[in-house]
Amino acid sequence: MRIAFPYMGNYPIAFKMLIENIGHCAVLPPKPSMKTLSLGVQYSPEYACLPFKILLGSYLEAIEQGAEMIVTSGGSGPCRAGYYGILHEKILRDLGYNIPVVVFDSVFQKPRDFLSKLSAILKQSNTSWYKFAKVFNSAWQKLKIIDEIELASHHIRPLELNKGTVTKVVNSWLYQLDGTDKKGAMQELCNAAISELKQIPCKEGFIPLKIGMIGEIYVVLEPFVNFNIIETLGEMGVYVNRSISLTGWTKEKTFFDNREKRLAKKAYPYLKTSIGGHGINSIGEAVEYSEHRYDGLVHLAPFSCIPEIVSKGILTKISKQLSLPTLTVFLDEQTGKAGFVTRLEAFIDLLYGRREKGEVING
Amino acid sequence: MTLKIGIPRALAYYAYGELWESYFKNLGCEVIVSPYTNKAIVDDGTRETVGEACIPIKIYHGHVMWLAEKVDYLFIPRLINIDIECKITFCPKFLGLPDLLKVSLPNLPNVISPNVALHGKKSRLMKLGIEIAQQLGRGALLGVISMYKALKEKKLPEVQQGKKGLNFALVGYPYFLHDDFLNFKIHDKLTAAGINVVYSSEVSKTQSSKYKKNMSKSLFWEFSNRALLATYYLLEDVKIDALIHLTAFSCGPDAMLGKLIELECKERGIPFLELTIDEHTGEAGIQTRIEAFIDMLALRRKGA
């Protein structure tokens, strides 16, 4: 079966490997572009959040390439993302495409549903559960390696002597990772990538500004939506700590993980209950970034994102109380790169100014 | 001394306000409900609320501001779950409402902000009655009795059945359909044109629950889920002639609900109109759109 899936950041190469190694054909939609956005906006509800629109556009592009099935994650709310798959399927059907959108909710909350859907896909290609377990393990490792390489690059990019070096190196290693399936080989590749990154010529004695990035998972992770913010800021000599990664998120949602509890505790004085999505995490992370003496926060979310609207309201208080400058940007299909970059530059100037005045102790 | 309890006439007041008022009166308190939404309340609320919030949340802030100096306690419950199905909660703005208010309006009087997580159990509602009573220095027994009596006094809504002539469904959340500032008295405009109006908020759970089978997953938000089930009932049982969906600009849940309703109407060939309201909406625009909708419907029926 020709199977497509949501496109987010650099992760698609891991999902592609998973699907191909269980005997199906992965339809990798093109990287999100203005065409994707335009398609998605045309057929989505006006106030659907940006990830919904981009994913719909992406699915339409995948269908153009021959996708026969779409596989995606689900959720139990109150963030709307848990309902995307169902509404996407109905919209596609209304447009004349009878493509099943298979939604995988949490295996812990709905084990029978999860396993029966997975079983149907494995049966079609005669793949055993044992084989699936092995392939899944490798795919998980690939995801972790992608995260590791990216996070390492975030540290080094602000220090690079020649702009663009880190990005070139990362892209080249990710390209190679795409062609590597064996666990041992993947780990060696990871080590080599990190090693090469550490050898990139860097500025001496330069202490970059430290910015924490918080907000809704898709806009934080997908460069098309956030105008490649980490690269942009990195090349301005700013270190961005991205609070979210896909392996981190999956751990929070499926395994017992202390991070969520820890963040909820830190958020408690400001927000007493979970509000879905990454809402309470954004608050807890803001507190933690303040504790770690970060210079500022960038808070990103899609326009009309419900949990992050609540977070924004509360972050204004935290920002004042903890003296942590916070820039909140709500992104939608009308957001222009120039305006966005200008706001970032102004924000960075402000932070440098604060540092010079000695208002912040860094390092 | 009689305690003055303030209840904002906004959001969930339009669904549960009658119950709360009875409860607090039974508890021996004086209940002050803010007035019907007016321009001053909306302006105050809009000024103090986070800009991206929807208008009902801004209006709620305005009502709280109106009540703040006039009462001993503000009742601002944190609505987490009512339905027996635990996954059906409320819009995140409801979940975080007490915290948002604390940030936007720092000089509030005492606030009673209990977590309301009922899971469809009456016993939990009684426990809530005790919890609030004790917070006000009243006894647990009085708390239970007050809540029990309030529940008994609650009137069940009467669905206006389909009548002869044209039947339009007005679908939306209770705080939209019954707040005249937000609904621009659409009901009156329609009845003046000889149309019978049926509200989605007056379809009971018993009437609509048989349509749960139409949904592979419940919507996550209590009011949205009820509105969708009510829509099925209005389309299948009452057999309405047209549907108007009233919603707020940038309402998250309604982006999903609105599209689902639109597709269901399309499948059945029922004309559908979505009216999006915010603090800048003008009455003339709404009037024009409704007149145009009615005219198109009339043309369609002539041609049919």
Short mmCIF file of N, CA, C and O in Angstrom, two decimals, chain A residues 43-49 52 74-84 86-87 90-91 93-94 103 105 109-110 268-276 303-307 309-317 330, chain B residues 50-54 78 80 87 89-97 99-100 102-104 115 214-221 228 232 247-257 259-260 262-264 266-267 274 276:
data_model
loop_
_atom_site.label_atom_id
_atom_site.label_comp_id
_atom_site.label_asym_id
_atom_site.label_seq_id
_atom_site.Cartn_x
_atom_site.Cartn_y
_atom_site.Cartn_z
N TYR A 43 -9.07 24.68 1.46
CA TYR A 43 -10.08 23.69 1.82
C TYR A 43 -10.29 23.51 3.32
O TYR A 43 -11.11 22.70 3.73
N SER A 44 -9.54 24.27 4.13
CA SER A 44 -9.69 24.14 5.59
C SER A 44 -10.66 25.17 6.13
O SER A 44 -10.85 26.22 5.52
N PRO A 45 -11.24 24.90 7.31
CA PRO A 45 -12.02 25.94 7.97
C PRO A 45 -11.12 27.14 8.24
O PRO A 45 -9.93 26.97 8.53
N GLU A 46 -11.68 28.35 8.20
CA GLU A 46 -10.86 29.55 8.30
C GLU A 46 -10.05 29.62 9.59
O GLU A 46 -8.90 30.02 9.60
N TYR A 47 -10.67 29.23 10.72
CA TYR A 47 -9.97 29.35 12.00
C TYR A 47 -9.35 28.04 12.46
O TYR A 47 -9.01 27.90 13.63
N ALA A 48 -9.20 27.11 11.53
CA ALA A 48 -8.40 25.93 11.89
C ALA A 48 -6.98 26.43 12.08
O ALA A 48 -6.55 27.40 11.45
N CYS A 49 -6.24 25.77 12.96
CA CYS A 49 -4.89 26.23 13.21
C CYS A 49 -3.98 25.87 12.03
O CYS A 49 -4.28 24.98 11.25
N PHE A 52 -3.12 22.30 10.96
CA PHE A 52 -4.23 21.61 10.29
C PHE A 52 -4.20 21.92 8.80
O PHE A 52 -4.33 21.03 7.95
N GLY A 74 -3.07 10.70 16.87
CA GLY A 74 -4.35 11.26 17.32
C GLY A 74 -4.17 12.05 18.59
O GLY A 74 -3.19 12.78 18.73
N GLY A 75 -5.08 11.88 19.49
CA GLY A 75 -5.01 12.61 20.76
C GLY A 75 -6.37 12.61 21.40
O GLY A 75 -7.37 12.25 20.77
N SER A 76 -6.40 13.05 22.66
CA SER A 76 -7.67 13.04 23.37
C SER A 76 -8.07 14.43 23.83
O SER A 76 -8.87 14.60 24.74
N GLY A 77 -7.49 15.45 23.20
CA GLY A 77 -7.90 16.81 23.50
C GLY A 77 -7.34 17.33 24.79
O GLY A 77 -6.56 16.67 25.44
N PRO A 78 -7.82 18.51 25.22
CA PRO A 78 -8.68 19.42 24.48
C PRO A 78 -7.99 20.19 23.35
O PRO A 78 -8.62 21.02 22.71
N CYS A 79 -6.72 19.90 23.08
CA CYS A 79 -6.11 20.49 21.89
C CYS A 79 -6.79 19.87 20.66
O CYS A 79 -7.05 18.66 20.65
N ARG A 80 -7.03 20.64 19.63
CA ARG A 80 -7.79 20.16 18.47
C ARG A 80 -7.06 19.08 17.68
O ARG A 80 -7.66 18.34 16.93
N ALA A 81 -5.74 19.00 17.84
CA ALA A 81 -4.94 18.08 17.04
C ALA A 81 -5.47 16.66 17.08
O ALA A 81 -5.39 15.93 16.10
N GLY A 82 -6.04 16.25 18.20
CA GLY A 82 -6.56 14.89 18.31
C GLY A 82 -7.73 14.61 17.37
O GLY A 82 -8.07 13.46 17.15
N TYR A 83 -8.32 15.66 16.83
CA TYR A 83 -9.47 15.47 15.94
C TYR A 83 -9.12 15.73 14.48
O TYR A 83 -9.94 15.55 13.59
N TYR A 84 -7.88 16.15 14.23
CA TYR A 84 -7.48 16.49 12.87
C TYR A 84 -7.81 15.39 11.87
O TYR A 84 -8.42 15.61 10.83
N ILE A 86 -9.81 12.89 11.75
CA ILE A 86 -11.22 12.64 11.43
C ILE A 86 -11.73 13.72 10.48
O ILE A 86 -12.39 13.44 9.47
N LEU A 87 -11.44 14.97 10.79
CA LEU A 87 -11.94 16.06 9.95
C LEU A 87 -11.23 16.08 8.60
O LEU A 87 -11.84 16.33 7.57
N LYS A 90 -12.91 13.60 6.38
CA LYS A 90 -14.22 14.05 5.88
C LYS A 90 -14.05 15.10 4.78
O LYS A 90 -14.78 15.09 3.79
N ILE A 91 -13.08 16.01 4.96
CA ILE A 91 -12.88 17.04 3.93
C ILE A 91 -12.38 16.39 2.64
O ILE A 91 -12.84 16.71 1.55
N ARG A 93 -12.94 13.38 1.63
CA ARG A 93 -14.04 12.66 1.01
C ARG A 93 -14.96 13.63 0.29
O ARG A 93 -15.43 13.37 -0.81
N ASP A 94 -15.20 14.78 0.91
CA ASP A 94 -16.05 15.79 0.30
C ASP A 94 -15.45 16.29 -1.01
O ASP A 94 -16.16 16.67 -1.94
N VAL A 103 -6.05 7.02 12.19
CA VAL A 103 -5.59 7.83 13.33
C VAL A 103 -5.17 6.92 14.47
O VAL A 103 -5.97 6.13 14.97
N ASP A 105 -4.49 6.82 18.10
CA ASP A 105 -4.53 7.45 19.42
C ASP A 105 -3.54 6.74 20.34
O ASP A 105 -2.93 5.74 19.96
N GLN A 109 -4.13 4.60 26.15
CA GLN A 109 -5.51 5.00 26.43
C GLN A 109 -6.50 4.15 25.64
O GLN A 109 -7.61 3.90 26.08
N LYS A 110 -6.09 3.73 24.42
CA LYS A 110 -7.03 2.93 23.60
C LYS A 110 -6.27 1.76 22.98
O LYS A 110 -6.05 1.73 21.76
N TYR A 268 2.41 25.49 38.49
CA TYR A 268 1.25 25.55 39.39
C TYR A 268 0.91 26.92 39.98
O TYR A 268 -0.24 27.30 40.03
N PRO A 269 1.90 27.69 40.43
CA PRO A 269 1.53 29.01 40.98
C PRO A 269 0.82 29.90 39.96
O PRO A 269 0.11 30.83 40.34
N TYR A 270 1.00 29.60 38.66
CA TYR A 270 0.43 30.47 37.64
C TYR A 270 -0.74 29.81 36.91
O TYR A 270 -1.62 30.51 36.40
N LEU A 271 -0.73 28.48 36.81
CA LEU A 271 -1.77 27.76 36.08
C LEU A 271 -2.00 26.43 36.78
O LEU A 271 -1.11 25.60 36.85
N LYS A 272 -3.24 26.29 37.32
CA LYS A 272 -3.44 25.18 38.25
C LYS A 272 -3.86 23.87 37.58
O LYS A 272 -4.05 22.87 38.25
N THR A 273 -4.09 23.89 36.27
CA THR A 273 -4.53 22.64 35.64
C THR A 273 -4.00 22.55 34.23
O THR A 273 -3.68 23.56 33.60
N SER A 274 -3.91 21.33 33.74
CA SER A 274 -3.51 21.14 32.35
C SER A 274 -4.59 21.71 31.45
O SER A 274 -5.78 21.60 31.73
N ILE A 275 -4.18 22.33 30.36
CA ILE A 275 -5.16 22.94 29.46
C ILE A 275 -5.04 22.36 28.05
O ILE A 275 -5.53 22.92 27.09
N GLY A 276 -4.36 21.21 27.95
CA GLY A 276 -4.25 20.57 26.64
C GLY A 276 -3.05 21.08 25.87
O GLY A 276 -2.46 22.11 26.20
N PHE A 303 -2.05 30.90 15.00
CA PHE A 303 -3.17 31.79 15.29
C PHE A 303 -4.39 30.95 15.66
O PHE A 303 -4.69 29.97 15.00
N SER A 304 -5.05 31.33 16.70
CA SER A 304 -6.23 30.66 17.27
C SER A 304 -5.91 29.39 18.05
O SER A 304 -6.83 28.67 18.46
N CYS A 305 -4.63 29.13 18.33
CA CYS A 305 -4.27 27.97 19.14
C CYS A 305 -4.79 28.20 20.56
O CYS A 305 -4.33 29.11 21.25
N ILE A 306 -5.72 27.35 21.00
CA ILE A 306 -6.42 27.66 22.25
C ILE A 306 -5.51 27.59 23.48
O ILE A 306 -5.46 28.54 24.26
N PRO A 307 -4.79 26.47 23.69
CA PRO A 307 -3.96 26.44 24.91
C PRO A 307 -2.94 27.56 24.95
O PRO A 307 -2.70 28.16 25.99
N ILE A 309 -3.12 30.54 23.69
CA ILE A 309 -3.70 31.85 23.98
C ILE A 309 -3.77 32.03 25.49
O ILE A 309 -3.44 33.10 26.03
N VAL A 310 -4.16 30.95 26.18
CA VAL A 310 -4.18 31.01 27.65
C VAL A 310 -2.75 31.21 28.17
O VAL A 310 -2.50 32.04 29.04
N SER A 311 -1.80 30.46 27.58
CA SER A 311 -0.40 30.59 28.02
C SER A 311 0.09 32.01 27.83
O SER A 311 0.78 32.55 28.68
N LYS A 312 -0.26 32.61 26.70
CA LYS A 312 0.22 33.97 26.43
C LYS A 312 -0.26 34.91 27.52
O LYS A 312 0.50 35.72 28.04
N GLY A 313 -1.56 34.76 27.87
CA GLY A 313 -2.11 35.63 28.90
C GLY A 313 -1.32 35.51 30.19
O GLY A 313 -1.01 36.50 30.85
N ILE A 314 -0.98 34.28 30.54
CA ILE A 314 -0.29 34.05 31.81
C ILE A 314 1.19 34.41 31.71
O ILE A 314 1.79 34.87 32.68
N LEU A 315 1.78 34.23 30.53
CA LEU A 315 3.21 34.54 30.36
C LEU A 315 3.50 36.02 30.57
O LEU A 315 4.60 36.39 30.98
N THR A 316 2.50 36.88 30.29
CA THR A 316 2.75 38.32 30.50
C THR A 316 3.07 38.56 31.97
O THR A 316 3.94 39.36 32.31
N LYS A 317 2.39 37.84 32.86
CA LYS A 317 2.65 38.01 34.29
C LYS A 317 4.01 37.43 34.66
O LYS A 317 4.80 38.06 35.36
N PHE A 330 2.08 34.88 17.10
CA PHE A 330 1.08 33.95 16.59
C PHE A 330 1.21 33.91 15.08
O PHE A 330 1.19 34.95 14.43
N VAL B 50 -6.37 39.17 27.20
CA VAL B 50 -5.36 38.89 26.18
C VAL B 50 -6.01 39.01 24.80
O VAL B 50 -7.08 38.47 24.54
N GLY B 51 -5.37 39.76 23.91
CA GLY B 51 -5.97 40.15 22.63
C GLY B 51 -6.53 39.02 21.79
O GLY B 51 -7.56 39.17 21.13
N GLU B 52 -5.83 37.87 21.79
CA GLU B 52 -6.24 36.78 20.90
C GLU B 52 -7.44 35.99 21.41
O GLU B 52 -7.94 35.12 20.72
N ALA B 53 -7.90 36.27 22.61
CA ALA B 53 -9.03 35.50 23.16
C ALA B 53 -10.30 35.82 22.40
O ALA B 53 -10.46 36.91 21.84
N CYS B 54 -11.24 34.88 22.40
CA CYS B 54 -12.50 35.07 21.70
C CYS B 54 -13.39 36.02 22.49
O CYS B 54 -13.19 36.21 23.69
N ARG B 78 -14.09 26.28 37.89
CA ARG B 78 -13.20 25.78 36.85
C ARG B 78 -13.86 24.52 36.27
O ARG B 78 -13.83 23.46 36.88
N ILE B 80 -14.17 21.38 34.29
CA ILE B 80 -13.24 20.41 33.73
C ILE B 80 -13.98 19.29 33.01
O ILE B 80 -13.59 18.85 31.95
N LYS B 87 -13.13 11.94 28.64
CA LYS B 87 -12.36 12.69 27.66
C LYS B 87 -13.10 13.93 27.18
O LYS B 87 -12.53 14.76 26.48
N THR B 89 -14.14 17.30 27.85
CA THR B 89 -13.81 18.35 28.82
C THR B 89 -14.38 19.67 28.28
O THR B 89 -15.44 19.67 27.68
N PHE B 90 -13.69 20.77 28.55
CA PHE B 90 -14.15 22.05 28.05
C PHE B 90 -13.03 22.71 27.28
O PHE B 90 -11.88 22.30 27.35
N CYS B 91 -13.37 23.74 26.57
CA CYS B 91 -12.38 24.52 25.84
C CYS B 91 -11.27 24.93 26.81
O CYS B 91 -11.56 25.32 27.94
N PRO B 92 -10.00 24.86 26.38
CA PRO B 92 -8.89 25.23 27.27
C PRO B 92 -9.04 26.62 27.90
O PRO B 92 -8.52 26.84 29.00
N LYS B 93 -9.78 27.50 27.22
CA LYS B 93 -9.94 28.81 27.84
C LYS B 93 -10.82 28.73 29.08
O LYS B 93 -10.66 29.49 30.03
N PHE B 94 -11.75 27.76 29.11
CA PHE B 94 -12.55 27.54 30.31
C PHE B 94 -11.67 26.95 31.41
O PHE B 94 -11.76 27.31 32.57
N LEU B 95 -10.81 26.00 31.00
CA LEU B 95 -9.96 25.31 31.97
C LEU B 95 -9.01 26.28 32.65
O LEU B 95 -8.73 26.18 33.83
N GLY B 96 -8.52 27.24 31.89
CA GLY B 96 -7.55 28.18 32.46
C GLY B 96 -8.17 29.49 32.88
O GLY B 96 -7.45 30.43 33.24
N LEU B 97 -9.50 29.57 32.85
CA LEU B 97 -10.17 30.86 33.09
C LEU B 97 -9.82 31.52 34.43
O LEU B 97 -9.47 32.69 34.47
N ASP B 99 -7.21 31.26 36.20
CA ASP B 99 -5.82 31.72 36.18
C ASP B 99 -5.65 32.95 35.28
O ASP B 99 -4.91 33.88 35.61
N LEU B 100 -6.36 32.94 34.15
CA LEU B 100 -6.31 34.10 33.24
C LEU B 100 -6.86 35.35 33.92
O LEU B 100 -6.29 36.43 33.80
N LYS B 102 -6.93 35.97 37.11
CA LYS B 102 -6.00 36.41 38.15
C LYS B 102 -4.92 37.31 37.56
O LYS B 102 -4.47 38.27 38.18
N VAL B 103 -4.49 36.95 36.34
CA VAL B 103 -3.43 37.72 35.69
C VAL B 103 -3.95 39.05 35.17
O VAL B 103 -3.34 40.10 35.36
N SER B 104 -5.13 39.00 34.53
CA SER B 104 -5.65 40.22 33.90
C SER B 104 -6.26 41.18 34.91
O SER B 104 -6.21 42.39 34.74
N ASN B 115 -12.91 23.07 41.37
CA ASN B 115 -12.78 22.24 40.18
C ASN B 115 -14.08 21.47 40.01
O ASN B 115 -14.51 20.77 40.91
N ASN B 214 -23.08 8.15 15.24
CA ASN B 214 -22.63 8.82 14.01
C ASN B 214 -21.21 9.32 14.12
O ASN B 214 -20.61 9.71 13.12
N MET B 215 -20.69 9.35 15.35
CA MET B 215 -19.38 9.96 15.57
C MET B 215 -18.37 8.90 15.99
O MET B 215 -18.56 8.23 17.00
N SER B 216 -17.27 8.78 15.23
CA SER B 216 -16.26 7.78 15.59
C SER B 216 -15.54 8.19 16.88
O SER B 216 -14.99 7.38 17.59
N LYS B 217 -15.55 9.48 17.15
CA LYS B 217 -14.92 9.99 18.39
C LYS B 217 -15.76 11.17 18.83
O LYS B 217 -16.15 11.99 18.01
N SER B 218 -16.04 11.27 20.14
CA SER B 218 -16.74 12.46 20.63
C SER B 218 -15.83 13.66 20.45
O SER B 218 -14.61 13.55 20.53
N LEU B 219 -16.46 14.81 20.24
CA LEU B 219 -15.67 16.03 20.25
C LEU B 219 -15.18 16.24 21.69
O LEU B 219 -15.87 15.86 22.64
N PHE B 220 -14.03 16.88 21.84
CA PHE B 220 -13.44 16.96 23.18
C PHE B 220 -14.09 17.98 24.09
O PHE B 220 -13.79 18.04 25.28
N TRP B 221 -14.94 18.84 23.51
CA TRP B 221 -15.44 19.97 24.30
C TRP B 221 -16.94 19.81 24.51
O TRP B 221 -17.73 19.63 23.58
N LEU B 228 -23.17 19.31 18.31
CA LEU B 228 -23.13 18.42 17.14
C LEU B 228 -24.23 17.36 17.25
O LEU B 228 -24.94 17.09 16.28
N TYR B 232 -27.56 16.75 14.70
CA TYR B 232 -28.08 15.52 14.10
C TYR B 232 -29.58 15.39 14.38
O TYR B 232 -30.38 15.07 13.49
N THR B 247 -21.10 31.77 15.69
CA THR B 247 -19.83 31.45 16.31
C THR B 247 -18.99 32.71 16.52
O THR B 247 -19.31 33.78 16.00
N ALA B 248 -17.93 32.57 17.29
CA ALA B 248 -17.06 33.71 17.58
C ALA B 248 -15.84 33.68 16.67
O ALA B 248 -15.34 32.61 16.31
N PHE B 249 -15.36 34.85 16.31
CA PHE B 249 -14.12 34.96 15.55
C PHE B 249 -13.00 34.27 16.32
O PHE B 249 -12.82 34.50 17.52
N SER B 250 -12.28 33.41 15.63
CA SER B 250 -11.14 32.67 16.18
C SER B 250 -11.51 31.67 17.28
O SER B 250 -10.66 31.30 18.09
N CYS B 251 -12.77 31.19 17.25
CA CYS B 251 -13.13 30.13 18.21
C CYS B 251 -12.49 28.84 17.74
O CYS B 251 -12.76 28.37 16.64
N GLY B 252 -11.61 28.27 18.56
CA GLY B 252 -10.89 27.06 18.17
C GLY B 252 -11.81 25.88 17.94
O GLY B 252 -11.85 25.32 16.84
N PRO B 253 -12.57 25.45 18.97
CA PRO B 253 -13.45 24.29 18.79
C PRO B 253 -14.41 24.47 17.62
O PRO B 253 -14.71 23.51 16.91
N ASP B 254 -14.87 25.68 17.38
CA ASP B 254 -15.83 25.88 16.30
C ASP B 254 -15.24 25.74 14.91
O ASP B 254 -15.96 25.55 13.95
N ALA B 255 -13.92 25.85 14.81
CA ALA B 255 -13.30 25.60 13.51
C ALA B 255 -13.60 24.15 13.12
O ALA B 255 -13.88 23.84 11.96
N MET B 256 -13.57 23.25 14.10
CA MET B 256 -13.87 21.84 13.83
C MET B 256 -15.38 21.63 13.74
O MET B 256 -15.90 21.07 12.78
N LEU B 257 -16.11 22.12 14.76
CA LEU B 257 -17.56 21.91 14.81
C LEU B 257 -18.25 22.49 13.59
O LEU B 257 -19.09 21.85 12.97
N LYS B 259 -17.19 23.09 10.56
CA LYS B 259 -16.95 22.32 9.34
C LYS B 259 -17.75 21.02 9.37
O LYS B 259 -18.32 20.60 8.37
N LEU B 260 -17.80 20.37 10.54
CA LEU B 260 -18.56 19.11 10.65
C LEU B 260 -20.03 19.37 10.37
O LEU B 260 -20.67 18.62 9.63
N GLU B 262 -21.29 21.88 8.66
CA GLU B 262 -21.42 22.27 7.25
C GLU B 262 -21.49 21.02 6.36
O GLU B 262 -22.35 20.93 5.47
N LEU B 263 -20.60 20.04 6.64
CA LEU B 263 -20.57 18.84 5.80
C LEU B 263 -21.85 18.01 5.98
O LEU B 263 -22.37 17.44 5.02
N GLU B 264 -22.36 17.94 7.21
CA GLU B 264 -23.60 17.19 7.45
C GLU B 264 -24.77 17.85 6.73
O GLU B 264 -25.63 17.18 6.16
N LYS B 266 -24.54 19.75 4.06
CA LYS B 266 -24.29 19.59 2.61
C LYS B 266 -24.77 18.23 2.14
O LYS B 266 -25.43 18.09 1.11
N GLU B 267 -24.46 17.20 2.96
CA GLU B 267 -24.86 15.84 2.61
C GLU B 267 -26.36 15.70 2.47
O GLU B 267 -26.86 14.91 1.67
N GLU B 274 -23.01 30.37 8.18
CA GLU B 274 -22.19 30.55 9.37
C GLU B 274 -21.99 32.04 9.62
O GLU B 274 -21.53 32.76 8.74
N THR B 276 -20.03 34.75 11.89
CA THR B 276 -18.91 34.89 12.82
C THR B 276 -18.96 36.26 13.47
O THR B 276 -19.01 37.27 12.78
#
